[in-house]
Structures are given as C-alpha cells and as structure tokens.
Short mmCIF file of C-alpha atoms in Angstrom, two decimals:
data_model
loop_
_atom_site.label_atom_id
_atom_site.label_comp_id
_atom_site.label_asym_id
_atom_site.label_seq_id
_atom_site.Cartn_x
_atom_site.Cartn_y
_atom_site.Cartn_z
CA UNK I 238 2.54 9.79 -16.16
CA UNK I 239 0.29 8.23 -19.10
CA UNK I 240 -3.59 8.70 -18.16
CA UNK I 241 -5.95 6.35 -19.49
CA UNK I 242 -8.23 7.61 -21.20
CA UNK I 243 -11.25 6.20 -19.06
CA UNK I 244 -11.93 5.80 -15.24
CA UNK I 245 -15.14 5.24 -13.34
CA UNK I 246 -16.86 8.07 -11.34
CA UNK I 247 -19.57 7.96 -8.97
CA UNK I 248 -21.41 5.05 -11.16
CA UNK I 249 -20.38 5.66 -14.35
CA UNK I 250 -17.39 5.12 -16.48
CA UNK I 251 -16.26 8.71 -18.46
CA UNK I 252 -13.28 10.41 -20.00
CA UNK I 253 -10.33 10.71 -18.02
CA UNK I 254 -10.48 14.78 -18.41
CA UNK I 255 -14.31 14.16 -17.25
CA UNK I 256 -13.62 13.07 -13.82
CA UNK I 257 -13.83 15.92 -12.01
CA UNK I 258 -14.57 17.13 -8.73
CA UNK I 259 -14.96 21.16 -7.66
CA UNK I 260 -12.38 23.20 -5.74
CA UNK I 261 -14.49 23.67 -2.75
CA UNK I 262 -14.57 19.72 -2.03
CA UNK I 263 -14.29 18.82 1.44
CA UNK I 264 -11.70 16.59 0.78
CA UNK I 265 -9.50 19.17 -0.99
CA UNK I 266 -9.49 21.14 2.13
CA UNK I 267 -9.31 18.94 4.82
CA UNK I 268 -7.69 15.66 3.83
CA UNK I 269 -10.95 13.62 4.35
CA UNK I 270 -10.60 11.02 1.56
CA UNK I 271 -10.15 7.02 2.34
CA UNK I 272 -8.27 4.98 -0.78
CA UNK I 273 -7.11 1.34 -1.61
CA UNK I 274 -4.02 0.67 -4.16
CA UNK I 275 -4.33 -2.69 -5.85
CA UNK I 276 -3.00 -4.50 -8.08
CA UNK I 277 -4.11 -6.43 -10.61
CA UNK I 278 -1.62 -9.45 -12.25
CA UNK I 279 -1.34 -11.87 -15.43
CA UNK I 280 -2.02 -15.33 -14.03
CA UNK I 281 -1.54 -18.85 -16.34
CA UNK I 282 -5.45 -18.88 -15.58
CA UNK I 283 -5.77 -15.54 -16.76
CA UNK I 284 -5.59 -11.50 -15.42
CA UNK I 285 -6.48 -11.76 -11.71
CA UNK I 286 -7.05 -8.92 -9.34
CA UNK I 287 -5.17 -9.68 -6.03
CA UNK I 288 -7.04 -9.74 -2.73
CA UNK I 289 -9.40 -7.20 -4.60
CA UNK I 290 -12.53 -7.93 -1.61
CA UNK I 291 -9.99 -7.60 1.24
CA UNK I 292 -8.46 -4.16 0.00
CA UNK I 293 -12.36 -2.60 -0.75
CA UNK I 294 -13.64 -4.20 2.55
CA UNK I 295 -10.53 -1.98 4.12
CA UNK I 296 -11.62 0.81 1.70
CA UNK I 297 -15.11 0.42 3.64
CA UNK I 298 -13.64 0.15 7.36
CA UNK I 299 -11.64 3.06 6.81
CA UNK I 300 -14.47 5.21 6.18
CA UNK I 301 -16.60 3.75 8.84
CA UNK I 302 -13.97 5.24 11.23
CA UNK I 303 -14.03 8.85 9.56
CA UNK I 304 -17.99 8.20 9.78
CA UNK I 305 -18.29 8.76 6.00
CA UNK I 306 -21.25 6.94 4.43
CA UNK I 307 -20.64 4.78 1.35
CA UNK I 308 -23.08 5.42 -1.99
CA UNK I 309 -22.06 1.94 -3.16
CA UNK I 310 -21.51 -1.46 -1.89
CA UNK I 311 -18.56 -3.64 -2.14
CA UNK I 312 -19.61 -5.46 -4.41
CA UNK I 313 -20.57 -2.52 -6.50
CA UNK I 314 -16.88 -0.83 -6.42
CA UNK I 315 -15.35 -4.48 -7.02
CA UNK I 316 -17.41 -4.29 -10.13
CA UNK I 317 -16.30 -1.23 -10.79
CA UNK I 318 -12.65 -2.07 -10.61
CA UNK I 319 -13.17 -4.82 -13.21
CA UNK I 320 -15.24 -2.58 -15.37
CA UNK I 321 -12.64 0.08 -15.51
CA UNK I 322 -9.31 -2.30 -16.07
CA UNK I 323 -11.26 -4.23 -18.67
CA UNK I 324 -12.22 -0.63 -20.68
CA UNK I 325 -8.89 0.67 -20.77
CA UNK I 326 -7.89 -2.75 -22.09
CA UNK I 327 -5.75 -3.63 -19.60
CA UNK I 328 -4.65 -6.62 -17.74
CA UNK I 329 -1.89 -5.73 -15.49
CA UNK I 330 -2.83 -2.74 -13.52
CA UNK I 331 -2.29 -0.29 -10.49
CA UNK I 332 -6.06 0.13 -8.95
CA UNK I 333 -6.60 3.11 -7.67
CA UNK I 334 -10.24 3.57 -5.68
CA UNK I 335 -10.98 6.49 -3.61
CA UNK I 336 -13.68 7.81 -1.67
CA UNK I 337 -13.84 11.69 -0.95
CA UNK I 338 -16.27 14.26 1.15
CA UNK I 339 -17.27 16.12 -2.17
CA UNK I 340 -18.87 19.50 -2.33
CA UNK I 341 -21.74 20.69 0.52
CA UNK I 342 -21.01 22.16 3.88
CA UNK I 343 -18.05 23.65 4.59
CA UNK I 344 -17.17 22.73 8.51
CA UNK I 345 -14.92 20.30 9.82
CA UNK I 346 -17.93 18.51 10.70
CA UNK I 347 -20.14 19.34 7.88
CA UNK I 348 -22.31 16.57 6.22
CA UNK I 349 -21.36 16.70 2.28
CA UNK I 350 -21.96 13.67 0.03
CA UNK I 351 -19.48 10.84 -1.11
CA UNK I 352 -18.23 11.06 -4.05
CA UNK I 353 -16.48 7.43 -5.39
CA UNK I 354 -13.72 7.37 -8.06
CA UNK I 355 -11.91 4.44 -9.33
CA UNK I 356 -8.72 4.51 -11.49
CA UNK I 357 -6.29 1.55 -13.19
CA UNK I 358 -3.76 2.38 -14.94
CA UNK I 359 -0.09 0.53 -15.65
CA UNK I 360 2.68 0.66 -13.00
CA UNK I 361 6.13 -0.78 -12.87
CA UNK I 362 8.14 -0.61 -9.46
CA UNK I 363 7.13 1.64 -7.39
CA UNK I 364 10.48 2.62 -6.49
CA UNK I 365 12.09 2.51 -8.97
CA UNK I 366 13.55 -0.05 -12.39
CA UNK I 367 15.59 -2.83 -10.69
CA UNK I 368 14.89 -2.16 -7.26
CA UNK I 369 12.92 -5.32 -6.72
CA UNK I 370 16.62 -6.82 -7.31
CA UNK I 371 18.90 -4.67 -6.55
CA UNK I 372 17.14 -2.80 -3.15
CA UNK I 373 17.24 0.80 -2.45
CA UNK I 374 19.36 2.17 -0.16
CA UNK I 375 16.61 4.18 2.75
CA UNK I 376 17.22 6.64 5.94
CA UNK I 377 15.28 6.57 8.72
CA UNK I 378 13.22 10.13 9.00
CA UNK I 379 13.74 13.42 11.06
CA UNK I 380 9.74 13.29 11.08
CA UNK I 381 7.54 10.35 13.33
CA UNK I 382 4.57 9.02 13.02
CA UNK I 383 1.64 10.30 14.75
CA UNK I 384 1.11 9.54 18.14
CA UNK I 385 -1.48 6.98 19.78
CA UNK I 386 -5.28 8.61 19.62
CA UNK I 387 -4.51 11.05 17.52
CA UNK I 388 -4.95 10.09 13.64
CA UNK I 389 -5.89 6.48 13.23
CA UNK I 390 -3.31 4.73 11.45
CA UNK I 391 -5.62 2.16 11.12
CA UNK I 392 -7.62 3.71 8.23
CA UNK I 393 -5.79 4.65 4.95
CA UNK I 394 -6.95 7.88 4.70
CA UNK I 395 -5.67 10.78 2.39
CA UNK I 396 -4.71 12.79 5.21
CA UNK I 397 -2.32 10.28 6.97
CA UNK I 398 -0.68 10.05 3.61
CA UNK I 399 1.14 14.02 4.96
CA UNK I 400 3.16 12.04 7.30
CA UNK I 401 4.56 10.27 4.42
CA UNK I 402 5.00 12.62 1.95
CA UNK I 403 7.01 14.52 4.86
CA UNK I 404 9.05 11.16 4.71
CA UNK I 405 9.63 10.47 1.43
CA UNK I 406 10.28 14.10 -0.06
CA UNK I 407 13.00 14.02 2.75
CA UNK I 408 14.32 10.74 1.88
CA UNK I 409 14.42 12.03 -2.00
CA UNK I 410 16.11 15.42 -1.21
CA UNK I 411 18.99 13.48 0.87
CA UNK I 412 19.74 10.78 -1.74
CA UNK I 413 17.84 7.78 -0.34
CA UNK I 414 15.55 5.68 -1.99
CA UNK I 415 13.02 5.42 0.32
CA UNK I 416 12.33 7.16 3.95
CA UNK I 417 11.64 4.76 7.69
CA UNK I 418 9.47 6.48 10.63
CA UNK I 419 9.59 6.09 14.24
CA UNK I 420 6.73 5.93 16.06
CA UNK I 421 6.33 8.53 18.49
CA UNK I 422 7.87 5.92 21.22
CA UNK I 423 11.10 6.38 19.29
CA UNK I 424 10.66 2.48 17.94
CA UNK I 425 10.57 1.87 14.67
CA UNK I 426 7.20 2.52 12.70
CA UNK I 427 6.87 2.04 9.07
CA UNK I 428 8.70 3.81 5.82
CA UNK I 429 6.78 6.59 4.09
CA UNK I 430 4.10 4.19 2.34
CA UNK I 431 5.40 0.69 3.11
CA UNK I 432 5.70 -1.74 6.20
CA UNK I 433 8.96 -3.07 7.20
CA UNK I 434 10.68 -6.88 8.03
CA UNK I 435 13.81 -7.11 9.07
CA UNK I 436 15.98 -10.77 9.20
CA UNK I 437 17.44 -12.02 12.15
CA UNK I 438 18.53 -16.24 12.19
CA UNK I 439 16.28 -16.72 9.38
CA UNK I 440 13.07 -15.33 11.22
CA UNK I 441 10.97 -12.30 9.84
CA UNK I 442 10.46 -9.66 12.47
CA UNK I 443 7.86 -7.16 11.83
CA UNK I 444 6.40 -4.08 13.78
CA UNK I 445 2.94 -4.67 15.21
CA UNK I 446 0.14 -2.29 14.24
CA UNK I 447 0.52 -0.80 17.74
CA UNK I 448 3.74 0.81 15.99
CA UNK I 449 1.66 3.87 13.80
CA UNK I 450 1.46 1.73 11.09
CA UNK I 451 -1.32 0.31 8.70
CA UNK I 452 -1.78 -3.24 8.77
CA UNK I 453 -0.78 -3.53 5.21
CA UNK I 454 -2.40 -7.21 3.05
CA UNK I 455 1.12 -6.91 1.21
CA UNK I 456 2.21 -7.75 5.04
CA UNK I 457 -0.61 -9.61 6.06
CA UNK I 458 0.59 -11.74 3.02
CA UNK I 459 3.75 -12.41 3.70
CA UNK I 460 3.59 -13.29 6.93
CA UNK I 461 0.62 -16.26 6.19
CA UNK I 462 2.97 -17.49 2.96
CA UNK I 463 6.06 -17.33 5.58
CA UNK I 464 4.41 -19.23 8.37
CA UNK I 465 2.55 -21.70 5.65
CA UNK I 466 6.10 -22.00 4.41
CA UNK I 467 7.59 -23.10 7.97
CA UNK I 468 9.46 -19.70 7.96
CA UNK I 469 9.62 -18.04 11.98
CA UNK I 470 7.44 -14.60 12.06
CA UNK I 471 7.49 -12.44 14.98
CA UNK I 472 5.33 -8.92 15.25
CA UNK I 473 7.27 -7.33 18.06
CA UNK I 474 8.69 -3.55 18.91
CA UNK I 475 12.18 -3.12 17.30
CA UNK I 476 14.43 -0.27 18.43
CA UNK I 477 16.46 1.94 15.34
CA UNK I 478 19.35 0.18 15.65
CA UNK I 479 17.77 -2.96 15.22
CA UNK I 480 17.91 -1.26 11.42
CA UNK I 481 21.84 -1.59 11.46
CA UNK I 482 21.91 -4.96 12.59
CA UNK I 483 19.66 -7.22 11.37
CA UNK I 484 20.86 -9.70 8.67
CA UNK I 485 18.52 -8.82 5.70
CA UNK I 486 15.73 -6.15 5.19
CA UNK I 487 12.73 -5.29 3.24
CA UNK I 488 10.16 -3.17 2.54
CA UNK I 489 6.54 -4.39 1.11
CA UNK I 490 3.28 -3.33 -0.04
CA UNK I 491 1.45 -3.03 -3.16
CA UNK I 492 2.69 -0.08 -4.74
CA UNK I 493 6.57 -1.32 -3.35
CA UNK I 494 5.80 -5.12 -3.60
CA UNK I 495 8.65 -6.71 -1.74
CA UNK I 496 11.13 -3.71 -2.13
CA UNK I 497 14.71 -5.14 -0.79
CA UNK I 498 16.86 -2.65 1.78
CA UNK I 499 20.88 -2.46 1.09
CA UNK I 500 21.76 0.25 3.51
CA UNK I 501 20.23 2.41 5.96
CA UNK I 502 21.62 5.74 7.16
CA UNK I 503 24.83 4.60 5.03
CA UNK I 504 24.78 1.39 7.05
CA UNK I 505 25.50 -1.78 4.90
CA UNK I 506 22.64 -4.13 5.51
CA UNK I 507 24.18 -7.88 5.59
CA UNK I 508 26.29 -8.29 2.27
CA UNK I 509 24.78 -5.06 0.65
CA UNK I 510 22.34 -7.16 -1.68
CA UNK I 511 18.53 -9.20 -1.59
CA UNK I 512 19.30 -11.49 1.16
CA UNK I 513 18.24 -15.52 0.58
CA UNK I 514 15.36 -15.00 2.75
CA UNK I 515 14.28 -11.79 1.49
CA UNK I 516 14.71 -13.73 -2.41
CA UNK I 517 12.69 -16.60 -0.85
CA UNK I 518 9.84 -14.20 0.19
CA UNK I 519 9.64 -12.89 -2.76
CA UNK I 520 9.40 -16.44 -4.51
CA UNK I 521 6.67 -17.24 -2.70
CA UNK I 522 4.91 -14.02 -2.98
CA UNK I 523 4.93 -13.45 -7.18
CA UNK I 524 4.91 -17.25 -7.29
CA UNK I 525 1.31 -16.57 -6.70
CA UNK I 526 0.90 -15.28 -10.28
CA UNK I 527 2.82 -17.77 -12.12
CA UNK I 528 1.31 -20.28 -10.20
CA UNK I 529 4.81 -21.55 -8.18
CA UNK I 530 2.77 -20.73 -5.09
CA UNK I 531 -0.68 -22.47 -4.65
CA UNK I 532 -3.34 -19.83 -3.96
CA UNK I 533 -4.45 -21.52 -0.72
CA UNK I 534 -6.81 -18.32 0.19
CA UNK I 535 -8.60 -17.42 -2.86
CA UNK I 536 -6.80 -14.35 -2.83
CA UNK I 537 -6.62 -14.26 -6.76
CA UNK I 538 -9.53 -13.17 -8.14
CA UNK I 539 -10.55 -13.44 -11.67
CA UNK I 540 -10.56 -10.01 -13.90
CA UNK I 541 -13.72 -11.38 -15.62
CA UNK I 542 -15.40 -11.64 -12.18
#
C-alpha cells in the first residue's frame, strides 16, 4: 500500500509515521475499536463524500453500544474527514475513521480514554481490477457468524471484523474471491465484509439484520434506489442453497461497492456473468456520481463542506 503522508489524530492533522498509538492500548489487546469506511467520489458538481453523516452517526452508535465515550462530535470528525482528504490533495478517497480504547487501565472493563484517528487514502476495487464487471467467483465458509446475544453485529467494531478475516483468509487460501457466512441458524448471513442480494423473477432478496449481519448504507442504498426505481425488494431468511439457485447475485458495500457473484462453491450463478439486474443496480447506484441518478436524499455531500 501507498500511505499518505498526512492523517488526522485525536484533533490534529500530523505525519503519517506520527500517528501513533502505544503497545499496551486497550484496543490492541482486546479488539475494542469501532470504525466507518467511506468513500468519497468525483461528482459533475464537484468531489462529494457519500452519506459521510450517516456512516459517522453509525461510527457514534456503535460505540454507544461498547459504552465508549466520544472526545469529539460528529460534526467535529465530519470535519475532520474533509480536512484530511483535502491535505493529502485528494478527491477520490477510501475514509478510514476509527475510534480505539487507548492506553490506561488494563481490565476488560477498565476505563482508558478514546483515542480518534481518521485516514483517506486512494482505493480501487476492493476485490480486485475488473471485478465490478466481471464478478468474483465466492464459497460459502466452514466458519458462522456469531450467534444471537453474543457480539452485536449491529456495531462495526474491530473485533467482529475476526469473524471475517476467518472468512476471507479461507476464501483466499481455497481459490475464491470472496468468502459467505451462515448465521448460526445455518441461513445465510453475510460474506466476510459485505452484505449479500440474490435475484429471483427480477426481485432483490436480501438477509434481514436478524441474520448476524451489519445493516450496511451500501445496502440500505440499494434497496431505497431499487424500490424508488419500481424494482421488488424483499429482506427475508434464505437457506444455502438459495446461493445455487437464484438467477443473479451480488455482493455490496463500500469497500466492495456492488461486487457481482459468478459462482459459488463451483456453482455457475445464472449465465456465469453481471446479471441485467445486478448491471441495473449498479447504474443506479454510481449514477449517483455522474449525476444519471438524482440524489433524492442528500446523500452526496460536498468535500468543501
């Protein structure tokens, strides 16, 4: 990876090699960091930050439900994520904020303060060159998702991100592209970082959150453009081998975007290729930032604030 060379850091912007946090952090040793990936995009009106209040106001709830205080407002780390794109001189950009236990007590319980980071820097597919066109081919995972009351998979928090590097390392040491969880019920969940729609009679189907997933905005976003777009979207529990038969499949969110399927487990998905609804989707989703797509929600907002 090319760093930057600046990021911001608990109020300030500094030197990339100046961010730093010591080895005895909380969060190094017990997972208890919260984070937001954004993305920022080049607009006709301009470089626009998309849904940058939504993703920081879910940076906020997840630490209310890990009961870690915030040093800054909303507001504050929205500024900050326009202060640090605009320094490294950028204008399409991976966001990266993250709030961390930082050094203090040393219990599972202790009380240590909040240290706030924010990073941009440039990303292409997540996946992978040409995936967005092509698909991946994906396997559905030896390991589940956690089980009801146990972590929240509500709250985007570094620790729940184990599950799906379990996922994803798998899927990467068998060949696949990309990795798909069950839930602990056995239906289907999520992939390692990414919700899932499947095509069936031109209707999306999608997992509810009940399914050990996080309620992704990528997802949230598709399914207002679909239903805005007269497109059928159902949240309901799918079984595995709903996988195998559905007509078209996709993955989404904002590292993946909308991340076509081809196979799973070595199963041909429909003709093998982006399906017309999965093409339309994604039409209506990056028409947002060539302006094809009217921005009905406000969900563009401007790099310049």
């Amino acid at each position: 990876m090319q760093y930057p060379e600046w990021i911001w850091h608990n109020g300030a912007i500094k030197r990339w090699a100046d961010a730093t946090t010591h080895v005895m952090s909380h969060a190094l040793h017990y997972g208890s960091s919260v984070f937001e990936g954004i993305r920022s995009y080049e607009t006709p009106n301009g470089p626009a930050i998309f849904r940058l209040t939504d993703h920081n106001t879910r940076l906020f709830a997840s630490a209310k439900i890990y009961d870690m205080p915030m040093p800054y407002t909303v507001a504050q780390v929205n500024a900050a994520c326009r202060e640090v794109i605009q320094k490294n001189g950028l204008s399409k950009a991976y966001l990266r904020p993250v709030a961390y236990r930082g050094l203090g007590g040393f219990g599972l319980s202790a009380e240590t303060p909040t240290d706030l980071a924010v990073a941009a820097w440039q990303m292409g597919p997540y996946l992978g060159e040409g995936v967005l066109e092509a698909g991946i081919d994906a396997c559905v995972s030896s390991w589940q998702r956690f089980a009801p009351n146990t972590l929240p998979a509500g709250a985007k928090a570094g620790g729940n991100y184990l599950s799906g590097q379990l996922i994803a390392r798998e899927a990467r040491r068998l060949g696949f592209g990309e990795g798909i969880a069950l839930a602990s019920t056995g239906l289907l969940s999520e992939g390692a970082g990414e919700n899932l729609f499947l095509v069936f009679d031109g209707a999306l189907h999608t997992t509810p959150v009940s399914a050990a997933l996080l309620n992704g905005l990528t997802r949230n976003s598709i399914i207002r453009l679909a239903r805005d777009a007269g497109i059928e979207v159902i949240e309901r529990d799918l079984p595995r081998e709903y996988l195998y038969l559905c007509d078209e499949l996709f993955m989404c969110g904002t590292a993946a975007e909308i991340t076509p399927i081809r196979s799973v487990d070595g199963r041909q998905i429909g003709a093998g290729t982006s399906g017309p609804l999965t093409r339309r989707i994604q039409q209506l989703f990056f028409g947002l930032f060539d302006g094809s797509t009217p921005d009905r929600y406000g969900w563009l907002e401007p790099l310049d604030g």
